[in-house]
Amino acid sequence: MKFRTVLLLLTAAVLAGCVSSEEQRARDEEKCRSYGFSARNDAFAECLQRIELDRRAEFRRRSDFDDWTRPVVVYRPVVVAPRP
């Protein structure tokens, strides 16, 4: 019983974070309107573009620092003694 409850809550939490592309577009447009841009002009389109570019840059930044993508380097130090 507890396992099902935990599984249901976990599934609900994961799905709550999902946003469709239409919902994301509406949020982006609302953000640009809150900045004072009016729809259907070049400044509004540039605002939307900058938001999307920021989102992509943030995604790249997060994925660049993922510990699973870093190569593991294993080496043994070699001590070189100077010749007499």
Tab-separated table of C-alpha atoms in Angstrom:
chain	number	residue	atom	x	y	z
A	1	MET	CA	0.000	0.000	0.000
A	2	LYS	CA	2.755	2.456	0.921
A	3	PHE	CA	4.728	1.541	-2.187
A	4	ARG	CA	1.779	2.412	-4.433
A	5	THR	CA	1.252	5.705	-2.647
A	6	VAL	CA	4.899	6.663	-2.984
A	7	LEU	CA	4.917	5.626	-6.636
A	8	LEU	CA	1.774	7.654	-7.314
A	9	LEU	CA	3.207	10.735	-5.606
A	10	LEU	CA	6.490	10.392	-7.481
A	11	THR	CA	4.683	10.071	-10.809
A	12	ALA	CA	2.530	13.105	-10.019
A	13	ALA	CA	5.605	15.146	-9.104
A	14	VAL	CA	7.363	14.239	-12.342
A	15	LEU	CA	4.332	15.030	-14.472
A	16	ALA	CA	3.756	18.329	-12.676
A	17	GLY	CA	7.093	19.573	-14.001
A	18	CYS	CA	6.206	18.801	-17.622
A	19	VAL	CA	5.094	21.704	-19.807
A	20	SER	CA	3.907	21.432	-23.393
A	21	SER	CA	5.480	23.612	-26.061
A	22	GLU	CA	2.247	25.614	-26.383
A	23	GLU	CA	2.209	26.329	-22.648
A	24	GLN	CA	5.882	27.316	-22.733
A	25	ARG	CA	5.239	29.646	-25.679
A	26	ALA	CA	2.327	31.258	-23.815
A	27	ARG	CA	4.529	31.775	-20.748
A	28	ASP	CA	7.275	33.309	-22.883
A	29	GLU	CA	4.816	35.651	-24.596
A	30	GLU	CA	3.383	36.710	-21.238
A	31	LYS	CA	6.892	37.406	-19.952
A	32	CYS	CA	7.671	39.603	-22.968
A	33	ARG	CA	4.360	41.447	-22.529
A	34	SER	CA	5.234	42.042	-18.876
A	35	TYR	CA	8.480	43.657	-20.070
A	36	GLY	CA	6.364	46.117	-22.085
A	37	PHE	CA	6.681	44.683	-25.587
A	38	SER	CA	3.589	44.582	-27.770
A	39	ALA	CA	2.842	41.523	-29.863
A	40	ARG	CA	3.509	41.221	-33.578
A	41	ASN	CA	6.604	43.380	-33.913
A	42	ASP	CA	10.355	42.845	-34.195
A	43	ALA	CA	11.137	43.752	-30.587
A	44	PHE	CA	8.615	41.199	-29.325
A	45	ALA	CA	10.105	38.527	-31.598
A	46	GLU	CA	13.597	39.395	-30.380
A	47	CYS	CA	12.429	39.096	-26.767
A	48	LEU	CA	11.037	35.617	-27.477
A	49	GLN	CA	14.259	34.663	-29.226
A	50	ARG	CA	16.404	35.792	-26.298
A	51	ILE	CA	14.290	33.817	-23.842
A	52	GLU	CA	14.696	30.687	-25.975
A	53	LEU	CA	18.448	31.238	-26.328
A	54	ASP	CA	18.762	31.678	-22.561
A	55	ARG	CA	16.838	28.438	-22.032
A	56	ARG	CA	19.140	26.567	-24.433
A	57	ALA	CA	22.271	28.018	-22.831
A	58	GLU	CA	21.029	26.977	-19.383
A	59	PHE	CA	20.363	23.457	-20.680
A	60	ARG	CA	23.889	23.252	-22.127
A	61	ARG	CA	25.387	24.568	-18.896
A	62	ARG	CA	23.558	21.944	-16.857
A	63	SER	CA	24.515	19.103	-19.169
A	64	ASP	CA	28.167	20.205	-19.400
A	65	PHE	CA	28.665	19.763	-15.670
A	66	ASP	CA	26.999	16.399	-15.436
A	67	ASP	CA	29.316	13.995	-13.629
A	68	TRP	CA	28.373	11.131	-15.919
A	69	THR	CA	29.742	12.845	-19.038
A	70	ARG	CA	33.205	13.525	-17.682
A	71	PRO	CA	35.906	11.074	-18.702
A	72	VAL	CA	37.582	9.213	-15.896
A	73	VAL	CA	41.354	9.459	-16.062
A	74	VAL	CA	43.281	6.826	-14.171
A	75	TYR	CA	47.043	7.076	-14.203
A	76	ARG	CA	50.074	6.116	-12.212
A	77	PRO	CA	52.643	8.848	-11.643
A	78	VAL	CA	56.049	8.154	-13.147
A	79	VAL	CA	58.954	9.415	-11.065
A	80	VAL	CA	61.957	10.299	-13.165
A	81	ALA	CA	65.207	10.537	-11.220
A	82	PRO	CA	67.874	12.877	-12.531
A	83	ARG	CA	70.984	11.224	-13.957
A	84	PRO	CA	74.128	11.501	-11.853
